[in-house]
Amino acid sequence: MTAPAAKSMTDIPLIGFGTYPLKGEEASRCVAMALELGYRHIDTAQMYANENAVGRAIKTSGLPRQDIFIVTKVDPSNLGPSRFASSVAQSVEDLGTVPDVLLIHWPPADDALDGTVERLMAEQDKGHARLIGVSNFTPAMLRRAQKIAGGRLICNQVEFQPLLDQSALLATARELGVALTAYRPLARGKAMLPPVIQQIAGRHGRPASEIVLRWIIQQGVPAIPMTTQRANALSNLNALSFSLPEKDMVAISAIGTREGRTINPSWMAGRWD
């Protein structure tokens, strides 16, 4: 099954292919595999040190550039005024194309937020990104950033999986006209383990991974799982082919807690809300 390409620049394909922590030839091979199978949403970042490898796979795929939705992210070390623009120029060179969406990978210090968002907008204005957004922003951070950007932010890429209650963030994003995108959607397998998910998977005759991914995308949240295995990549696309009844959606949503985060770097200590 082919994940539908974006019909417009704000129509992000609901199943994408994440590339962390792939490097070098493995990254190129896996992205090539994903594109062959029908993925049309590819996610990378400066921090992953694989933009060049991702770019090679996209170039050699033979697919029209407009059919592929490419996302990359500015590394926290490059957010200051002396490095932001040059780092984005390097990303464009490494990818071999302008990304569809350029994100701030992690929130800067509160007193640096305004300037960072302004630099992001400047790169869009220069034509170095078609669209812009953020990643790992809390509801309060997102609200402030969207105000600074004058409504130009289209995406907040965050950890979004059944063990973590992100309902408040999703509500804020919808209010502000911002799409959430789910990284680590399977929580490295942990999200497939709760008994309720296993039970729902059994009733539907599907792997638990497909149930989790369907729960995410059925909320309008694109998911970007990573896998090196062809069978798993195909299975992930199957989340596009069925729906969960409301009772199953509610049962899965009840699992999440505010403590269910699996990505929690030291620089975010005390900043989540």
mmCIF file of C-alpha atoms in Angstrom:
data_model
loop_
_atom_site.group_PDB
_atom_site.id
_atom_site.type_symbol
_atom_site.label_atom_id
_atom_site.label_comp_id
_atom_site.label_asym_id
_atom_site.label_seq_id
_atom_site.Cartn_x
_atom_site.Cartn_y
_atom_site.Cartn_z
ATOM 1 C CA MET A 1 0.000 0.000 0.000
ATOM 2 C CA THR A 2 1.292 3.449 -0.872
ATOM 3 C CA ALA A 3 1.078 6.231 1.684
ATOM 4 C CA PRO A 4 -0.615 9.072 -0.205
ATOM 5 C CA ALA A 5 1.633 11.962 -1.142
ATOM 6 C CA ALA A 6 0.800 15.403 0.149
ATOM 7 C CA LYS A 7 -1.970 16.984 -1.921
ATOM 8 C CA SER A 8 -0.945 20.353 -0.582
ATOM 9 C CA MET A 9 1.969 21.526 1.482
ATOM 10 C CA THR A 10 -0.061 21.314 4.669
ATOM 11 C CA ASP A 11 -1.382 17.816 3.954
ATOM 12 C CA ILE A 12 1.305 15.759 5.682
ATOM 13 C CA PRO A 13 1.200 12.045 4.783
ATOM 14 C CA LEU A 14 -0.114 10.196 7.832
ATOM 15 C CA ILE A 15 2.518 7.446 7.789
ATOM 16 C CA GLY A 16 6.098 8.550 7.343
ATOM 17 C CA PHE A 17 9.517 6.988 7.703
ATOM 18 C CA GLY A 18 11.775 8.069 10.563
ATOM 19 C CA THR A 19 15.535 7.796 10.090
ATOM 20 C CA TYR A 20 17.041 8.045 13.582
ATOM 21 C CA PRO A 21 19.575 6.511 14.369
ATOM 22 C CA LEU A 22 20.400 5.322 10.847
ATOM 23 C CA LYS A 23 23.708 6.410 9.325
ATOM 24 C CA GLY A 24 25.547 6.146 6.028
ATOM 25 C CA GLU A 25 24.737 3.299 3.687
ATOM 26 C CA GLU A 26 22.206 1.811 6.102
ATOM 27 C CA ALA A 27 20.287 5.096 6.096
ATOM 28 C CA SER A 28 20.321 5.253 2.291
ATOM 29 C CA ARG A 29 19.257 1.617 2.000
ATOM 30 C CA CYS A 30 16.373 1.961 4.435
ATOM 31 C CA VAL A 31 15.065 5.194 2.904
ATOM 32 C CA ALA A 32 15.279 3.608 -0.559
ATOM 33 C CA MET A 33 13.326 0.619 0.779
ATOM 34 C CA ALA A 34 10.681 2.884 2.292
ATOM 35 C CA LEU A 35 10.230 4.855 -0.925
ATOM 36 C CA GLU A 36 9.979 1.648 -2.937
ATOM 37 C CA LEU A 37 7.255 0.369 -0.614
ATOM 38 C CA GLY A 38 5.227 3.542 -0.972
ATOM 39 C CA TYR A 39 6.316 5.863 1.840
ATOM 40 C CA ARG A 40 6.226 9.488 0.749
ATOM 41 C CA HIS A 41 7.045 11.236 4.053
ATOM 42 C CA ILE A 42 10.701 11.085 5.114
ATOM 43 C CA ASP A 43 11.961 12.571 8.384
ATOM 44 C CA THR A 44 15.569 13.472 9.179
ATOM 45 C CA ALA A 45 17.510 16.058 11.220
ATOM 46 C CA GLN A 46 20.892 17.712 11.493
ATOM 47 C CA MET A 47 21.314 15.902 14.818
ATOM 48 C CA TYR A 48 20.988 12.518 13.091
ATOM 49 C CA ALA A 49 24.037 13.145 10.866
ATOM 50 C CA ASN A 50 22.318 11.379 7.966
ATOM 51 C CA GLU A 51 20.871 14.156 5.785
ATOM 52 C CA ASN A 52 23.392 13.414 3.029
ATOM 53 C CA ALA A 53 22.520 9.706 3.046
ATOM 54 C CA VAL A 54 18.803 10.486 3.026
ATOM 55 C CA GLY A 55 19.302 12.912 0.165
ATOM 56 C CA ARG A 56 21.154 10.300 -1.892
ATOM 57 C CA ALA A 57 18.316 7.801 -1.498
ATOM 58 C CA ILE A 58 15.728 10.379 -2.511
ATOM 59 C CA LYS A 59 17.731 11.437 -5.559
ATOM 60 C CA THR A 60 18.305 7.886 -6.782
ATOM 61 C CA SER A 61 14.694 6.802 -6.185
ATOM 62 C CA GLY A 62 13.595 8.283 -9.488
ATOM 63 C CA LEU A 63 10.457 9.673 -7.865
ATOM 64 C CA PRO A 64 9.315 13.199 -8.709
ATOM 65 C CA ARG A 65 10.495 15.566 -6.001
ATOM 66 C CA GLN A 66 6.988 16.925 -5.486
ATOM 67 C CA ASP A 67 5.776 13.458 -4.503
ATOM 68 C CA ILE A 68 8.052 13.257 -1.442
ATOM 69 C CA PHE A 69 7.427 15.185 1.779
ATOM 70 C CA ILE A 70 10.812 15.839 3.447
ATOM 71 C CA VAL A 71 11.220 17.108 7.004
ATOM 72 C CA THR A 72 14.462 18.128 8.691
ATOM 73 C CA LYS A 73 15.307 19.870 11.940
ATOM 74 C CA VAL A 74 17.837 22.456 13.141
ATOM 75 C CA ASP A 75 20.171 21.122 15.818
ATOM 76 C CA PRO A 76 20.061 22.862 19.231
ATOM 77 C CA SER A 77 23.729 23.837 18.853
ATOM 78 C CA ASN A 78 22.865 25.759 15.669
ATOM 79 C CA LEU A 79 19.958 27.853 16.924
ATOM 80 C CA GLY A 80 21.996 30.990 17.686
ATOM 81 C CA PRO A 81 22.387 33.892 15.230
ATOM 82 C CA SER A 82 25.929 32.925 14.197
ATOM 83 C CA ARG A 83 25.108 29.376 13.063
ATOM 84 C CA PHE A 84 21.423 29.090 12.211
ATOM 85 C CA ALA A 85 21.532 30.223 8.575
ATOM 86 C CA SER A 86 24.731 28.382 7.673
ATOM 87 C CA SER A 87 23.451 25.153 9.222
ATOM 88 C CA VAL A 88 20.252 25.339 7.176
ATOM 89 C CA ALA A 89 22.242 26.032 4.011
ATOM 90 C CA GLN A 90 24.277 22.897 4.778
ATOM 91 C CA SER A 91 21.098 20.874 5.285
ATOM 92 C CA VAL A 92 19.786 21.990 1.895
ATOM 93 C CA GLU A 93 23.097 21.065 0.283
ATOM 94 C CA ASP A 94 23.251 17.672 1.998
ATOM 95 C CA LEU A 95 19.643 16.815 1.156
ATOM 96 C CA GLY A 96 20.095 18.035 -2.382
ATOM 97 C CA THR A 97 16.780 19.843 -2.132
ATOM 98 C CA VAL A 98 14.827 22.337 -0.063
ATOM 99 C CA PRO A 99 12.934 20.551 2.730
ATOM 100 C CA ASP A 100 9.170 20.715 2.765
ATOM 101 C CA VAL A 101 9.244 21.493 6.486
ATOM 102 C CA LEU A 102 12.086 22.895 8.599
ATOM 103 C CA LEU A 103 11.702 22.471 12.362
ATOM 104 C CA ILE A 104 13.414 23.768 15.491
ATOM 105 C CA HIS A 105 14.462 20.404 16.944
ATOM 106 C CA TRP A 106 14.368 21.299 20.656
ATOM 107 C CA PRO A 107 13.107 24.442 22.407
ATOM 108 C CA PRO A 108 15.800 27.027 23.121
ATOM 109 C CA ALA A 109 16.036 28.832 26.447
ATOM 110 C CA ASP A 110 12.945 30.915 27.132
ATOM 111 C CA ASP A 111 14.780 34.193 26.603
ATOM 112 C CA ALA A 112 16.038 32.983 23.204
ATOM 113 C CA LEU A 113 12.712 31.755 21.830
ATOM 114 C CA ASP A 114 11.684 34.933 20.030
ATOM 115 C CA GLY A 115 14.953 35.264 18.148
ATOM 116 C CA THR A 116 15.038 31.579 17.246
ATOM 117 C CA VAL A 117 11.553 31.642 15.730
ATOM 118 C CA GLU A 118 12.426 34.813 13.838
ATOM 119 C CA ARG A 119 15.500 33.108 12.368
ATOM 120 C CA LEU A 120 13.346 30.153 11.354
ATOM 121 C CA MET A 121 10.957 32.485 9.529
ATOM 122 C CA ALA A 122 13.887 34.200 7.833
ATOM 123 C CA GLU A 123 15.022 30.883 6.357
ATOM 124 C CA GLN A 124 11.551 30.276 4.992
ATOM 125 C CA ASP A 125 11.528 33.770 3.516
ATOM 126 C CA LYS A 126 14.857 33.030 1.792
ATOM 127 C CA GLY A 127 13.371 29.913 0.206
ATOM 128 C CA HIS A 128 15.334 27.427 2.317
ATOM 129 C CA ALA A 129 12.138 25.755 3.567
ATOM 130 C CA ARG A 130 8.651 25.574 2.112
ATOM 131 C CA LEU A 131 7.018 25.380 5.527
ATOM 132 C CA ILE A 132 8.234 25.761 9.109
ATOM 133 C CA GLY A 133 7.458 24.324 12.517
ATOM 134 C CA VAL A 134 8.875 23.187 15.829
ATOM 135 C CA SER A 135 9.560 19.995 17.736
ATOM 136 C CA ASN A 136 9.224 19.031 21.397
ATOM 137 C CA PHE A 137 7.369 22.236 22.267
ATOM 138 C CA THR A 138 4.970 22.192 25.204
ATOM 139 C CA PRO A 139 1.511 23.810 24.950
ATOM 140 C CA ALA A 140 2.783 27.076 26.440
ATOM 141 C CA MET A 141 5.884 27.122 24.224
ATOM 142 C CA LEU A 142 3.806 26.332 21.146
ATOM 143 C CA ARG A 143 1.319 29.075 21.894
ATOM 144 C CA ARG A 144 4.106 31.627 22.310
ATOM 145 C CA ALA A 145 6.018 30.474 19.222
ATOM 146 C CA GLN A 146 2.924 30.554 17.029
ATOM 147 C CA LYS A 147 2.213 34.109 18.177
ATOM 148 C CA ILE A 148 5.764 35.175 17.299
ATOM 149 C CA ALA A 149 5.441 33.435 13.925
ATOM 150 C CA GLY A 150 2.119 35.097 13.151
ATOM 151 C CA GLY A 151 0.466 31.725 12.602
ATOM 152 C CA ARG A 152 3.101 30.421 10.168
ATOM 153 C CA LEU A 153 4.045 27.295 12.159
ATOM 154 C CA ILE A 154 2.368 24.207 10.716
ATOM 155 C CA CYS A 155 3.833 21.370 12.787
ATOM 156 C CA ASN A 156 5.023 20.375 16.257
ATOM 157 C CA GLN A 157 6.843 17.032 16.134
ATOM 158 C CA VAL A 158 6.641 15.349 19.543
ATOM 159 C CA GLU A 159 6.690 12.013 21.293
ATOM 160 C CA PHE A 160 3.146 10.752 20.842
ATOM 161 C CA GLN A 161 2.256 7.202 21.828
ATOM 162 C CA PRO A 162 -0.364 5.489 24.044
ATOM 163 C CA LEU A 163 1.740 5.456 27.223
ATOM 164 C CA LEU A 164 2.059 9.262 27.225
ATOM 165 C CA ASP A 165 -0.948 11.523 27.701
ATOM 166 C CA GLN A 166 -0.544 14.297 25.126
ATOM 167 C CA SER A 167 -4.224 15.240 25.029
ATOM 168 C CA ALA A 168 -3.600 18.791 26.274
ATOM 169 C CA LEU A 169 -0.916 19.370 23.676
ATOM 170 C CA LEU A 170 -3.119 17.977 20.905
ATOM 171 C CA ALA A 171 -5.960 20.274 21.935
ATOM 172 C CA THR A 172 -3.635 23.303 21.912
ATOM 173 C CA ALA A 173 -2.218 22.354 18.524
ATOM 174 C CA ARG A 174 -5.695 22.053 17.028
ATOM 175 C CA GLU A 175 -6.672 25.417 18.488
ATOM 176 C CA LEU A 176 -3.603 27.024 16.911
ATOM 177 C CA GLY A 177 -3.944 25.300 13.540
ATOM 178 C CA VAL A 178 -0.803 23.231 14.052
ATOM 179 C CA ALA A 179 -0.408 19.536 13.199
ATOM 180 C CA LEU A 180 1.273 17.235 15.688
ATOM 181 C CA THR A 181 3.601 14.594 14.254
ATOM 182 C CA ALA A 182 4.414 11.508 16.313
ATOM 183 C CA TYR A 183 8.009 10.424 16.686
ATOM 184 C CA ARG A 184 8.851 7.185 18.488
ATOM 185 C CA PRO A 185 5.186 6.173 18.030
ATOM 186 C CA LEU A 186 5.742 2.617 19.254
ATOM 187 C CA ALA A 187 7.936 3.696 22.206
ATOM 188 C CA ARG A 188 10.559 1.173 21.098
ATOM 189 C CA GLY A 189 7.994 -1.596 21.472
ATOM 190 C CA LYS A 190 6.743 -0.602 24.932
ATOM 191 C CA ALA A 191 3.513 0.845 23.540
ATOM 192 C CA MET A 192 2.535 -2.565 22.175
ATOM 193 C CA LEU A 193 2.695 -4.335 25.538
ATOM 194 C CA PRO A 194 -0.353 -3.112 27.540
ATOM 195 C CA PRO A 195 -3.001 -5.856 27.827
ATOM 196 C CA VAL A 196 -5.728 -3.647 26.375
ATOM 197 C CA ILE A 197 -3.709 -3.151 23.191
ATOM 198 C CA GLN A 198 -2.937 -6.857 22.975
ATOM 199 C CA GLN A 199 -6.642 -7.629 23.380
ATOM 200 C CA ILE A 200 -7.682 -5.143 20.699
ATOM 201 C CA ALA A 201 -5.012 -6.504 18.359
ATOM 202 C CA GLY A 202 -6.354 -10.018 18.895
ATOM 203 C CA ARG A 203 -9.930 -8.966 18.116
ATOM 204 C CA HIS A 204 -8.859 -7.269 14.907
ATOM 205 C CA GLY A 205 -6.425 -9.988 13.880
ATOM 206 C CA ARG A 206 -3.626 -7.454 13.484
ATOM 207 C CA PRO A 207 -0.195 -6.910 15.054
ATOM 208 C CA ALA A 208 -0.199 -4.621 18.083
ATOM 209 C CA SER A 209 2.074 -2.242 16.177
ATOM 210 C CA GLU A 210 -0.645 -1.611 13.591
ATOM 211 C CA ILE A 211 -3.190 -0.967 16.355
ATOM 212 C CA VAL A 212 -0.939 1.623 17.997
ATOM 213 C CA LEU A 213 -0.170 3.374 14.714
ATOM 214 C CA ARG A 214 -3.860 3.397 13.784
ATOM 215 C CA TRP A 215 -4.775 4.935 17.160
ATOM 216 C CA ILE A 216 -2.289 7.729 16.427
ATOM 217 C CA ILE A 217 -3.204 8.526 12.843
ATOM 218 C CA GLN A 218 -6.926 8.211 13.487
ATOM 219 C CA GLN A 219 -6.518 11.310 15.655
ATOM 220 C CA GLY A 220 -5.092 13.147 12.646
ATOM 221 C CA VAL A 221 -1.516 12.836 13.929
ATOM 222 C CA PRO A 222 1.019 11.646 11.324
ATOM 223 C CA ALA A 223 3.367 8.947 12.682
ATOM 224 C CA ILE A 224 6.979 8.406 11.619
ATOM 225 C CA PRO A 225 8.127 4.964 12.810
ATOM 226 C CA MET A 226 11.627 3.753 11.927
ATOM 227 C CA THR A 227 12.458 0.200 10.964
ATOM 228 C CA THR A 228 15.243 -1.530 9.085
ATOM 229 C CA GLN A 229 13.026 -4.525 8.333
ATOM 230 C CA ARG A 230 11.008 -4.660 5.125
ATOM 231 C CA ALA A 231 8.212 -6.737 6.682
ATOM 232 C CA ASN A 232 7.793 -4.228 9.503
ATOM 233 C CA ALA A 233 7.822 -1.301 7.076
ATOM 234 C CA LEU A 234 5.029 -2.953 5.086
ATOM 235 C CA SER A 235 3.068 -3.706 8.244
ATOM 236 C CA ASN A 236 3.311 -0.090 9.376
ATOM 237 C CA LEU A 237 1.695 1.040 6.126
ATOM 238 C CA ASN A 238 -1.242 -1.254 6.880
ATOM 239 C CA ALA A 239 -2.342 1.203 9.557
ATOM 240 C CA LEU A 240 -3.780 3.222 6.670
ATOM 241 C CA SER A 241 -6.135 0.412 5.654
ATOM 242 C CA PHE A 242 -8.552 0.063 8.585
ATOM 243 C CA SER A 243 -10.263 2.011 11.354
ATOM 244 C CA LEU A 244 -10.721 1.445 15.068
ATOM 245 C CA PRO A 245 -14.176 1.768 16.635
ATOM 246 C CA GLU A 246 -14.608 4.574 19.131
ATOM 247 C CA LYS A 247 -14.641 2.188 22.099
ATOM 248 C CA ASP A 248 -11.163 0.951 21.153
ATOM 249 C CA MET A 249 -9.880 4.504 20.694
ATOM 250 C CA VAL A 250 -11.183 5.453 24.146
ATOM 251 C CA ALA A 251 -9.731 2.328 25.765
ATOM 252 C CA ILE A 252 -6.271 2.992 24.331
ATOM 253 C CA SER A 253 -6.387 6.684 25.223
ATOM 254 C CA ALA A 254 -7.064 5.743 28.859
ATOM 255 C CA ILE A 255 -3.617 4.132 29.126
ATOM 256 C CA GLY A 256 -1.611 7.331 28.895
ATOM 257 C CA THR A 257 -0.165 9.257 31.817
ATOM 258 C CA ARG A 258 1.982 12.361 32.067
ATOM 259 C CA GLU A 259 4.806 10.101 33.276
ATOM 260 C CA GLY A 260 4.770 7.927 30.156
ATOM 261 C CA ARG A 261 7.494 9.864 28.362
ATOM 262 C CA THR A 262 10.396 7.790 26.982
ATOM 263 C CA ILE A 263 12.403 10.756 25.634
ATOM 264 C CA ASN A 264 13.342 13.163 28.414
ATOM 265 C CA PRO A 265 16.760 14.819 27.928
ATOM 266 C CA SER A 266 18.425 16.700 30.745
ATOM 267 C CA TRP A 267 17.984 20.084 29.061
ATOM 268 C CA MET A 268 14.190 19.696 29.298
ATOM 269 C CA ALA A 269 14.205 19.036 33.053
ATOM 270 C CA GLY A 270 11.477 21.105 34.681
ATOM 271 C CA ARG A 271 10.245 22.495 31.350
ATOM 272 C CA TRP A 272 7.492 20.038 30.404
ATOM 273 C CA ASP A 273 3.942 21.168 31.180
#
